[in-house]
Amino acid sequence: MELSLINLAMRMAGPKEALWHAIIRKNYGCNRIIIGRDHAGPGVNAEGKPYYQPYDAQELIAQYQEELEIKMVPFKEMVFAKNKKTYLPLDKIEQDDPIEKLSGTQFKELLQQRTEIPTWYSFPEVIHELRKRFPKLHNQGLTVFFTGLSGAGKSTLANAIMYKLMETEDRPITLLDGDIVRQHLSSELGFSKEDRDIHVKRIGYVASEITKHGGVAICAPIAPYSNTRKVVRNMIDEVGSFVEIHVATPLSVCEERDTKGLYKQARAGKILDFTGVSDPYEEPENPEITVDTSDITVEESSALILDKLRSLKLLG
């Protein structure tokens, strides 16, 4: 038996990816592959329903195991049987056995919140080492992600928050304004949906690197598409905290401001694919913060944002 340590990134494509993994491992000389619960699972859809059942990947591998010429080692969900003081597969638990379980996501949240970890979950020495990777929330990396129409006030608020944080934070703070990033990182891109998605994902990647290294990234792109914003959120949730701020200034107010004259050009047909005019803006469904700059000042908006960040324990 050989151990495969190839540098193969997870695509989160579900059961077919598990099949792909098995083929690649076989080609590298392996004769066993461990397939766990929800292997390469992409999570849930917009309605909160899982794309695949927990053991779909195992069932698919079992179906083609003979053709693959690599045997599966199925890994079932494990729980802690309190009366037996040991971990057992869930399907081996008897009806009267009291059990405890803690998901990886829940465990990470407990580490981030510096909450006590149950003694049955792991060895104290292991918990001690893992805590070093998860400092208190206000010491971790953070991305503050503004989204909204052109002229909504994103850049103004982003700058205001940046200067406020510079007065109180020890963490390095970086502003990633959509227009400025486009000049330096996305100058070859246009404004089609595909190009906009690439642009926002580039901003997200830079923000994730800043966040991963303990900094604060303040992003202010239009970011009109909800799926792309979810991709960025997921990217940053892996390395730190993500706060989405919807600058919900109405289109009519943005168009009245029109400081760059872009709406006027878009209405005249001189600019195509313009968000709010000839291209949609998909409003966030559950942003952490919503502000409308048409009826409150920059100072009031900034105070609201900072108060929310403090309530989330993201600021010291």
C-alpha atoms as a printed R data frame, in Angstrom:
    type eleno elety resid chain resno       x      y       z
1   ATOM     1    CA   MET     A     1   0.000  0.000   0.000
2   ATOM     2    CA   GLU     A     2   1.246  3.498  -0.885
3   ATOM     3    CA   LEU     A     3   0.277  6.795   0.697
4   ATOM     4    CA   SER     A     4  -0.704  9.463  -1.848
5   ATOM     5    CA   LEU     A     5   0.332 12.985  -0.853
6   ATOM     6    CA   ILE     A     6  -0.151 14.657  -4.217
7   ATOM     7    CA   ASN     A     7  -0.980 18.358  -4.330
8   ATOM     8    CA   LEU     A     8  -4.602 18.011  -5.467
9   ATOM     9    CA   ALA     A     9  -6.960 20.845  -4.557
10  ATOM    10    CA   MET     A    10 -10.543 20.067  -3.596
11  ATOM    11    CA   ARG     A    11 -13.071 21.434  -6.133
12  ATOM    12    CA   MET     A    12 -16.136 20.699  -3.967
13  ATOM    13    CA   ALA     A    13 -17.881 19.090  -6.952
14  ATOM    14    CA   GLY     A    14 -19.616 16.252  -5.125
15  ATOM    15    CA   PRO     A    15 -19.650 12.484  -5.786
16  ATOM    16    CA   LYS     A    16 -18.160 12.703  -9.294
17  ATOM    17    CA   GLU     A    17 -15.133 14.446  -7.819
18  ATOM    18    CA   ALA     A    18 -14.736 11.511  -5.421
19  ATOM    19    CA   LEU     A    19 -14.667  9.248  -8.476
20  ATOM    20    CA   TRP     A    20 -12.056 11.502 -10.064
21  ATOM    21    CA   HIS     A    21  -9.970 11.373  -6.880
22  ATOM    22    CA   ALA     A    22 -10.094  7.576  -6.945
23  ATOM    23    CA   ILE     A    23  -8.897  7.436 -10.556
24  ATOM    24    CA   ILE     A    24  -5.997  9.809  -9.857
25  ATOM    25    CA   ARG     A    25  -4.943  7.910  -6.721
26  ATOM    26    CA   LYS     A    26  -5.071  4.643  -8.665
27  ATOM    27    CA   ASN     A    27  -2.842  6.154 -11.353
28  ATOM    28    CA   TYR     A    28  -0.373  7.131  -8.635
29  ATOM    29    CA   GLY     A    29  -0.171  3.513  -7.443
30  ATOM    30    CA   CYS     A    30  -2.593  3.503  -4.529
31  ATOM    31    CA   ASN     A    31  -4.865  0.538  -3.867
32  ATOM    32    CA   ARG     A    32  -7.063  2.089  -1.137
33  ATOM    33    CA   ILE     A    33  -8.865  5.415  -0.875
34  ATOM    34    CA   ILE     A    34 -10.676  6.823   2.161
35  ATOM    35    CA   ILE     A    35 -14.026  8.361   1.267
36  ATOM    36    CA   GLY     A    36 -15.667 10.227   4.124
37  ATOM    37    CA   ARG     A    37 -19.083 11.626   4.851
38  ATOM    38    CA   ASP     A    38 -20.138 14.213   2.225
39  ATOM    39    CA   HIS     A    39 -16.822 13.823   0.361
40  ATOM    40    CA   ALA     A    40 -16.160 16.953  -1.754
41  ATOM    41    CA   GLY     A    41 -19.647 18.177  -0.883
42  ATOM    42    CA   PRO     A    42 -20.528 21.624  -2.308
43  ATOM    43    CA   GLY     A    43 -22.781 22.496   0.634
44  ATOM    44    CA   VAL     A    44 -26.311 23.800   0.200
45  ATOM    45    CA   ASN     A    45 -28.162 25.700  -2.514
46  ATOM    46    CA   ALA     A    46 -29.856 29.104  -2.240
47  ATOM    47    CA   GLU     A    47 -32.844 27.456  -0.499
48  ATOM    48    CA   GLY     A    48 -30.569 25.880   2.102
49  ATOM    49    CA   LYS     A    49 -31.001 22.345   0.760
50  ATOM    50    CA   PRO     A    50 -27.919 20.100   0.295
51  ATOM    51    CA   TYR     A    51 -26.949 19.313  -3.277
52  ATOM    52    CA   TYR     A    52 -26.103 15.721  -2.307
53  ATOM    53    CA   GLN     A    53 -26.893 13.316   0.503
54  ATOM    54    CA   PRO     A    54 -24.085 12.575   3.021
55  ATOM    55    CA   TYR     A    55 -23.104  9.206   1.592
56  ATOM    56    CA   ASP     A    56 -23.787  9.702  -2.149
57  ATOM    57    CA   ALA     A    57 -20.031  9.764  -2.872
58  ATOM    58    CA   GLN     A    58 -19.471  6.462  -1.085
59  ATOM    59    CA   GLU     A    59 -22.349  4.852  -2.988
60  ATOM    60    CA   LEU     A    60 -20.967  6.036  -6.340
61  ATOM    61    CA   ILE     A    61 -17.469  4.745  -5.580
62  ATOM    62    CA   ALA     A    62 -18.910  1.394  -4.456
63  ATOM    63    CA   GLN     A    63 -20.796  1.153  -7.743
64  ATOM    64    CA   TYR     A    64 -17.585  1.420  -9.819
65  ATOM    65    CA   GLN     A    65 -15.105 -0.086  -7.363
66  ATOM    66    CA   GLU     A    66 -14.291 -3.154  -9.466
67  ATOM    67    CA   GLU     A    67 -13.666 -1.128 -12.626
68  ATOM    68    CA   LEU     A    68 -11.554  1.393 -10.720
69  ATOM    69    CA   GLU     A    69  -9.293 -1.330  -9.307
70  ATOM    70    CA   ILE     A    70  -8.965  0.634  -6.109
71  ATOM    71    CA   LYS     A    71 -10.830 -0.275  -2.939
72  ATOM    72    CA   MET     A    72 -12.744  2.232  -0.875
73  ATOM    73    CA   VAL     A    73 -12.281  2.576   2.869
74  ATOM    74    CA   PRO     A    74 -15.622  4.154   3.847
75  ATOM    75    CA   PHE     A    75 -15.483  6.544   6.776
76  ATOM    76    CA   LYS     A    76 -18.809  6.960   8.555
77  ATOM    77    CA   GLU     A    77 -19.865  9.813  10.804
78  ATOM    78    CA   MET     A    78 -18.301  9.336  14.256
79  ATOM    79    CA   VAL     A    79 -19.928 10.286  17.576
80  ATOM    80    CA   PHE     A    80 -18.813 10.004  21.198
81  ATOM    81    CA   ALA     A    81 -20.681  7.361  23.241
82  ATOM    82    CA   LYS     A    82 -20.683  8.834  26.759
83  ATOM    83    CA   ASN     A    83 -21.492  5.577  28.555
84  ATOM    84    CA   LYS     A    84 -18.687  3.729  26.735
85  ATOM    85    CA   LYS     A    85 -16.270  6.682  26.755
86  ATOM    86    CA   THR     A    86 -15.207  6.078  23.172
87  ATOM    87    CA   TYR     A    87 -15.904  7.178  19.612
88  ATOM    88    CA   LEU     A    88 -18.098  4.907  17.482
89  ATOM    89    CA   PRO     A    89 -19.587  5.119  13.983
90  ATOM    90    CA   LEU     A    90 -23.122  6.510  14.250
91  ATOM    91    CA   ASP     A    91 -24.591  3.321  12.780
92  ATOM    92    CA   LYS     A    92 -22.989  1.298  15.619
93  ATOM    93    CA   ILE     A    93 -24.682  3.292  18.355
94  ATOM    94    CA   GLU     A    94 -27.368  1.438  20.307
95  ATOM    95    CA   GLN     A    95 -30.727  3.037  20.998
96  ATOM    96    CA   ASP     A    96 -30.039  3.775  24.670
97  ATOM    97    CA   ASP     A    97 -26.483  5.068  24.170
98  ATOM    98    CA   PRO     A    98 -26.168  8.786  25.115
99  ATOM    99    CA   ILE     A    99 -24.023 10.482  22.490
100 ATOM   100    CA   GLU     A   100 -22.136 13.738  21.959
101 ATOM   101    CA   LYS     A   101 -21.069 15.189  18.632
102 ATOM   102    CA   LEU     A   102 -19.421 18.355  17.419
103 ATOM   103    CA   SER     A   103 -18.992 19.271  13.765
104 ATOM   104    CA   GLY     A   104 -15.781 20.725  12.371
105 ATOM   105    CA   THR     A   105 -17.553 24.052  11.796
106 ATOM   106    CA   GLN     A   106 -18.841 24.145  15.391
107 ATOM   107    CA   PHE     A   107 -15.379 23.256  16.703
108 ATOM   108    CA   LYS     A   108 -13.826 26.097  14.695
109 ATOM   109    CA   GLU     A   109 -16.418 28.527  16.094
110 ATOM   110    CA   LEU     A   110 -15.587 27.463  19.664
111 ATOM   111    CA   LEU     A   111 -11.889 28.015  18.961
112 ATOM   112    CA   GLN     A   112 -12.564 31.445  17.459
113 ATOM   113    CA   GLN     A   113 -14.773 32.459  20.392
114 ATOM   114    CA   ARG     A   114 -12.215 31.123  22.898
115 ATOM   115    CA   THR     A   115 -15.006 28.999  24.378
116 ATOM   116    CA   GLU     A   116 -14.266 25.870  26.403
117 ATOM   117    CA   ILE     A   117 -13.874 22.733  24.256
118 ATOM   118    CA   PRO     A   118 -15.533 19.560  25.636
119 ATOM   119    CA   THR     A   119 -12.948 17.251  27.200
120 ATOM   120    CA   TRP     A   120 -14.243 14.276  25.217
121 ATOM   121    CA   TYR     A   121 -13.554 15.958  21.879
122 ATOM   122    CA   SER     A   122  -9.755 15.844  21.799
123 ATOM   123    CA   PHE     A   123  -6.571 15.742  23.879
124 ATOM   124    CA   PRO     A   124  -5.799 18.929  25.876
125 ATOM   125    CA   GLU     A   125  -2.371 19.196  24.207
126 ATOM   126    CA   VAL     A   126  -4.003 19.197  20.760
127 ATOM   127    CA   ILE     A   127  -6.544 21.853  21.764
128 ATOM   128    CA   HIS     A   128  -3.723 24.000  23.179
129 ATOM   129    CA   GLU     A   129  -1.845 23.919  19.868
130 ATOM   130    CA   LEU     A   130  -4.967 24.615  17.803
131 ATOM   131    CA   ARG     A   131  -5.845 27.636  19.935
132 ATOM   132    CA   LYS     A   132  -2.589 29.244  18.793
133 ATOM   133    CA   ARG     A   133  -4.048 29.303  15.261
134 ATOM   134    CA   PHE     A   134  -7.283 30.929  16.430
135 ATOM   135    CA   PRO     A   135  -6.659 34.099  18.432
136 ATOM   136    CA   LYS     A   136  -9.577 36.152  19.711
137 ATOM   137    CA   LEU     A   137 -11.826 37.510  16.972
138 ATOM   138    CA   HIS     A   138 -10.626 41.095  17.367
139 ATOM   139    CA   ASN     A   139  -7.047 39.903  16.785
140 ATOM   140    CA   GLN     A   140  -7.836 37.815  13.714
141 ATOM   141    CA   GLY     A   141  -7.881 38.976  10.113
142 ATOM   142    CA   LEU     A   142 -11.040 40.718   8.908
143 ATOM   143    CA   THR     A   143 -12.596 41.687   5.593
144 ATOM   144    CA   VAL     A   144 -15.188 44.469   5.519
145 ATOM   145    CA   PHE     A   145 -16.938 44.157   2.152
146 ATOM   146    CA   PHE     A   146 -19.049 47.095   0.914
147 ATOM   147    CA   THR     A   147 -21.410 46.441  -1.993
148 ATOM   148    CA   GLY     A   148 -23.921 48.706  -3.708
149 ATOM   149    CA   LEU     A   149 -24.727 50.734  -6.803
150 ATOM   150    CA   SER     A   150 -22.364 53.239  -8.354
151 ATOM   151    CA   GLY     A   151 -22.773 56.501  -6.439
152 ATOM   152    CA   ALA     A   152 -24.246 54.781  -3.374
153 ATOM   153    CA   GLY     A   153 -21.427 56.024  -1.157
154 ATOM   154    CA   LYS     A   154 -19.324 52.877  -0.838
155 ATOM   155    CA   SER     A   155 -15.942 54.524  -1.383
156 ATOM   156    CA   THR     A   156 -16.774 57.437   0.925
157 ATOM   157    CA   LEU     A   157 -17.809 55.080   3.723
158 ATOM   158    CA   ALA     A   158 -14.887 52.729   3.104
159 ATOM   159    CA   ASN     A   159 -12.440 55.619   3.457
160 ATOM   160    CA   ALA     A   160 -14.194 56.878   6.585
161 ATOM   161    CA   ILE     A   161 -14.049 53.429   8.206
162 ATOM   162    CA   MET     A   162 -10.416 53.024   7.197
163 ATOM   163    CA   TYR     A   163  -9.403 56.254   8.941
164 ATOM   164    CA   LYS     A   164 -11.492 55.424  12.015
165 ATOM   165    CA   LEU     A   165  -9.850 52.001  12.326
166 ATOM   166    CA   MET     A   166  -6.377 53.444  11.807
167 ATOM   167    CA   GLU     A   167  -6.912 55.455  14.993
168 ATOM   168    CA   THR     A   168  -7.711 52.413  17.145
169 ATOM   169    CA   GLU     A   169  -6.420 49.241  15.480
170 ATOM   170    CA   ASP     A   170  -2.961 47.686  15.711
171 ATOM   171    CA   ARG     A   171  -3.705 45.463  12.718
172 ATOM   172    CA   PRO     A   172  -2.557 46.702   9.281
173 ATOM   173    CA   ILE     A   173  -5.461 48.103   7.255
174 ATOM   174    CA   THR     A   174  -5.722 47.994   3.448
175 ATOM   175    CA   LEU     A   175  -8.362 49.684   1.284
176 ATOM   176    CA   LEU     A   176  -9.325 47.835  -1.916
177 ATOM   177    CA   ASP     A   177 -11.525 50.276  -3.814
178 ATOM   178    CA   GLY     A   178 -13.235 48.733  -6.855
179 ATOM   179    CA   ASP     A   179 -12.170 51.435  -9.330
180 ATOM   180    CA   ILE     A   180  -8.563 51.559  -8.131
181 ATOM   181    CA   VAL     A   181  -8.175 47.778  -8.134
182 ATOM   182    CA   ARG     A   182  -9.624 47.678 -11.651
183 ATOM   183    CA   GLN     A   183  -6.864 50.032 -12.833
184 ATOM   184    CA   HIS     A   184  -4.059 47.927 -11.383
185 ATOM   185    CA   LEU     A   185  -5.318 44.318 -11.332
186 ATOM   186    CA   SER     A   186  -8.163 44.168 -13.843
187 ATOM   187    CA   SER     A   187  -7.283 46.722 -16.504
188 ATOM   188    CA   GLU     A   188  -7.773 44.146 -19.274
189 ATOM   189    CA   LEU     A   189 -11.328 43.358 -18.170
190 ATOM   190    CA   GLY     A   190 -14.550 44.855 -19.444
191 ATOM   191    CA   PHE     A   191 -17.968 44.984 -17.808
192 ATOM   192    CA   SER     A   192 -19.598 41.768 -18.977
193 ATOM   193    CA   LYS     A   193 -20.919 39.457 -16.265
194 ATOM   194    CA   GLU     A   194 -17.920 37.149 -16.715
195 ATOM   195    CA   ASP     A   195 -15.435 40.014 -16.460
196 ATOM   196    CA   ARG     A   196 -17.198 41.511 -13.438
197 ATOM   197    CA   ASP     A   197 -17.085 38.119 -11.704
198 ATOM   198    CA   ILE     A   198 -13.347 37.801 -12.338
199 ATOM   199    CA   HIS     A   199 -12.757 41.337 -11.072
200 ATOM   200    CA   VAL     A   200 -14.644 40.765  -7.810
201 ATOM   201    CA   LYS     A   201 -12.981 37.383  -7.250
202 ATOM   202    CA   ARG     A   202  -9.566 39.031  -7.664
203 ATOM   203    CA   ILE     A   203 -10.500 41.563  -5.014
204 ATOM   204    CA   GLY     A   204 -11.697 38.682  -2.843
205 ATOM   205    CA   TYR     A   205  -8.443 36.786  -3.280
206 ATOM   206    CA   VAL     A   206  -6.313 39.801  -2.305
207 ATOM   207    CA   ALA     A   207  -8.606 40.420   0.682
208 ATOM   208    CA   SER     A   208  -8.293 36.777   1.744
209 ATOM   209    CA   GLU     A   209  -4.496 37.035   1.730
210 ATOM   210    CA   ILE     A   210  -4.630 40.197   3.841
211 ATOM   211    CA   THR     A   211  -7.110 38.525   6.198
212 ATOM   212    CA   LYS     A   212  -5.091 35.307   6.409
213 ATOM   213    CA   HIS     A   213  -2.077 37.273   7.644
214 ATOM   214    CA   GLY     A   214  -4.027 39.085  10.343
215 ATOM   215    CA   GLY     A   215  -4.800 42.345   8.540
216 ATOM   216    CA   VAL     A   216  -8.024 44.237   7.863
217 ATOM   217    CA   ALA     A   217  -9.135 44.465   4.223
218 ATOM   218    CA   ILE     A   218 -11.772 47.069   3.367
219 ATOM   219    CA   CYS     A   219 -13.299 46.361  -0.054
220 ATOM   220    CA   ALA     A   220 -15.610 48.679  -1.985
221 ATOM   221    CA   PRO     A   221 -16.595 47.177  -5.355
222 ATOM   222    CA   ILE     A   222 -20.095 47.265  -6.836
223 ATOM   223    CA   ALA     A   223 -20.111 43.426  -6.772
224 ATOM   224    CA   PRO     A   224 -23.589 43.160  -8.329
225 ATOM   225    CA   TYR     A   225 -24.009 39.360  -8.375
226 ATOM   226    CA   SER     A   226 -24.982 37.383  -5.278
227 ATOM   227    CA   ASN     A   227 -23.246 34.129  -6.279
228 ATOM   228    CA   THR     A   228 -19.924 35.914  -6.748
229 ATOM   229    CA   ARG     A   229 -20.263 37.588  -3.362
230 ATOM   230    CA   LYS     A   230 -20.903 34.147  -1.833
231 ATOM   231    CA   VAL     A   231 -17.705 32.846  -3.442
232 ATOM   232    CA   VAL     A   232 -15.760 35.719  -1.878
233 ATOM   233    CA   ARG     A   233 -17.425 35.170   1.512
234 ATOM   234    CA   ASN     A   234 -16.548 31.459   1.456
235 ATOM   235    CA   MET     A   235 -12.971 32.252   0.423
236 ATOM   236    CA   ILE     A   236 -12.495 34.600   3.379
237 ATOM   237    CA   ASP     A   237 -14.436 32.535   5.931
238 ATOM   238    CA   GLU     A   238 -11.671 29.939   5.555
239 ATOM   239    CA   VAL     A   239  -9.041 32.341   6.926
240 ATOM   240    CA   GLY     A   240 -10.823 34.926   9.071
241 ATOM   241    CA   SER     A   241 -13.963 37.024   9.487
242 ATOM   242    CA   PHE     A   242 -16.141 38.478   6.729
243 ATOM   243    CA   VAL     A   243 -18.649 41.295   7.134
244 ATOM   244    CA   GLU     A   244 -20.861 42.291   4.210
245 ATOM   245    CA   ILE     A   245 -22.182 45.864   4.209
246 ATOM   246    CA   HIS     A   246 -24.968 46.672   1.765
247 ATOM   247    CA   VAL     A   247 -24.924 50.368   0.934
248 ATOM   248    CA   ALA     A   248 -28.606 50.407  -0.009
249 ATOM   249    CA   THR     A   249 -28.883 53.943  -1.369
250 ATOM   250    CA   PRO     A   250 -31.806 53.990  -3.869
251 ATOM   251    CA   LEU     A   251 -31.055 54.084  -7.592
252 ATOM   252    CA   SER     A   252 -32.878 57.424  -7.945
253 ATOM   253    CA   VAL     A   253 -30.549 59.046  -5.393
254 ATOM   254    CA   CYS     A   254 -27.438 57.507  -6.989
255 ATOM   255    CA   GLU     A   255 -28.573 58.797 -10.360
256 ATOM   256    CA   GLU     A   256 -29.179 62.273  -8.980
257 ATOM   257    CA   ARG     A   257 -25.656 62.367  -7.554
258 ATOM   258    CA   ASP     A   258 -24.000 60.997 -10.715
259 ATOM   259    CA   THR     A   259 -20.695 62.679  -9.819
260 ATOM   260    CA   LYS     A   260 -18.888 60.935 -12.687
261 ATOM   261    CA   GLY     A   261 -21.651 61.412 -15.256
262 ATOM   262    CA   LEU     A   262 -21.860 57.639 -15.779
263 ATOM   263    CA   TYR     A   263 -25.630 57.291 -15.366
264 ATOM   264    CA   LYS     A   264 -26.220 60.012 -17.936
265 ATOM   265    CA   GLN     A   265 -23.968 58.191 -20.403
266 ATOM   266    CA   ALA     A   266 -25.635 54.858 -19.627
267 ATOM   267    CA   ARG     A   267 -29.111 56.309 -20.213
268 ATOM   268    CA   ALA     A   268 -27.873 57.700 -23.533
269 ATOM   269    CA   GLY     A   269 -26.648 54.252 -24.532
270 ATOM   270    CA   LYS     A   270 -22.996 55.293 -24.519
271 ATOM   271    CA   ILE     A   271 -22.110 52.832 -21.717
272 ATOM   272    CA   LEU     A   272 -23.355 49.258 -21.970
273 ATOM   273    CA   ASP     A   273 -23.801 46.727 -19.153
274 ATOM   274    CA   PHE     A   274 -24.137 49.488 -16.559
275 ATOM   275    CA   THR     A   275 -25.341 48.252 -13.177
276 ATOM   276    CA   GLY     A   276 -28.784 49.558 -12.259
277 ATOM   277    CA   VAL     A   277 -29.550 50.725 -15.799
278 ATOM   278    CA   SER     A   278 -28.812 47.993 -18.351
279 ATOM   279    CA   ASP     A   279 -27.432 45.339 -15.980
280 ATOM   280    CA   PRO     A   280 -29.005 44.038 -12.756
281 ATOM   281    CA   TYR     A   281 -27.872 44.563  -9.188
282 ATOM   282    CA   GLU     A   282 -28.791 41.568  -7.010
283 ATOM   283    CA   GLU     A   283 -29.327 42.911  -3.497
284 ATOM   284    CA   PRO     A   284 -27.766 40.927  -0.619
285 ATOM   285    CA   GLU     A   285 -30.309 38.792   1.228
286 ATOM   286    CA   ASN     A   286 -28.618 38.685   4.637
287 ATOM   287    CA   PRO     A   287 -25.872 41.305   4.923
288 ATOM   288    CA   GLU     A   288 -24.407 41.877   8.359
289 ATOM   289    CA   ILE     A   289 -25.040 45.618   7.972
290 ATOM   290    CA   THR     A   290 -27.317 47.721   5.758
291 ATOM   291    CA   VAL     A   291 -26.959 51.494   5.440
292 ATOM   292    CA   ASP     A   292 -28.744 54.020   3.230
293 ATOM   293    CA   THR     A   293 -26.648 57.140   2.748
294 ATOM   294    CA   SER     A   294 -29.587 59.111   1.371
295 ATOM   295    CA   ASP     A   295 -31.029 59.757   4.819
296 ATOM   296    CA   ILE     A   296 -28.047 59.672   7.224
297 ATOM   297    CA   THR     A   297 -24.650 61.359   7.225
298 ATOM   298    CA   VAL     A   298 -21.275 59.710   6.696
299 ATOM   299    CA   GLU     A   299 -20.543 60.142  10.418
300 ATOM   300    CA   GLU     A   300 -23.818 58.480  11.380
301 ATOM   301    CA   SER     A   301 -23.268 55.633   8.901
302 ATOM   302    CA   SER     A   302 -19.724 55.100  10.147
303 ATOM   303    CA   ALA     A   303 -20.888 55.006  13.759
304 ATOM   304    CA   LEU     A   304 -23.538 52.424  12.893
305 ATOM   305    CA   ILE     A   305 -20.945 50.241  11.135
306 ATOM   306    CA   LEU     A   306 -18.383 50.495  13.929
307 ATOM   307    CA   ASP     A   307 -21.016 49.702  16.572
308 ATOM   308    CA   LYS     A   308 -21.983 46.562  14.651
309 ATOM   309    CA   LEU     A   309 -18.345 45.472  14.278
310 ATOM   310    CA   ARG     A   310 -17.888 45.887  18.034
311 ATOM   311    CA   SER     A   311 -21.065 43.924  18.778
312 ATOM   312    CA   LEU     A   312 -19.680 41.092  16.648
313 ATOM   313    CA   LYS     A   313 -16.494 41.273  18.781
314 ATOM   314    CA   LEU     A   314 -14.432 42.025  15.679
315 ATOM   315    CA   LEU     A   315 -12.902 45.171  17.166
316 ATOM   316    CA   GLY     A   316 -10.982 45.499  20.408
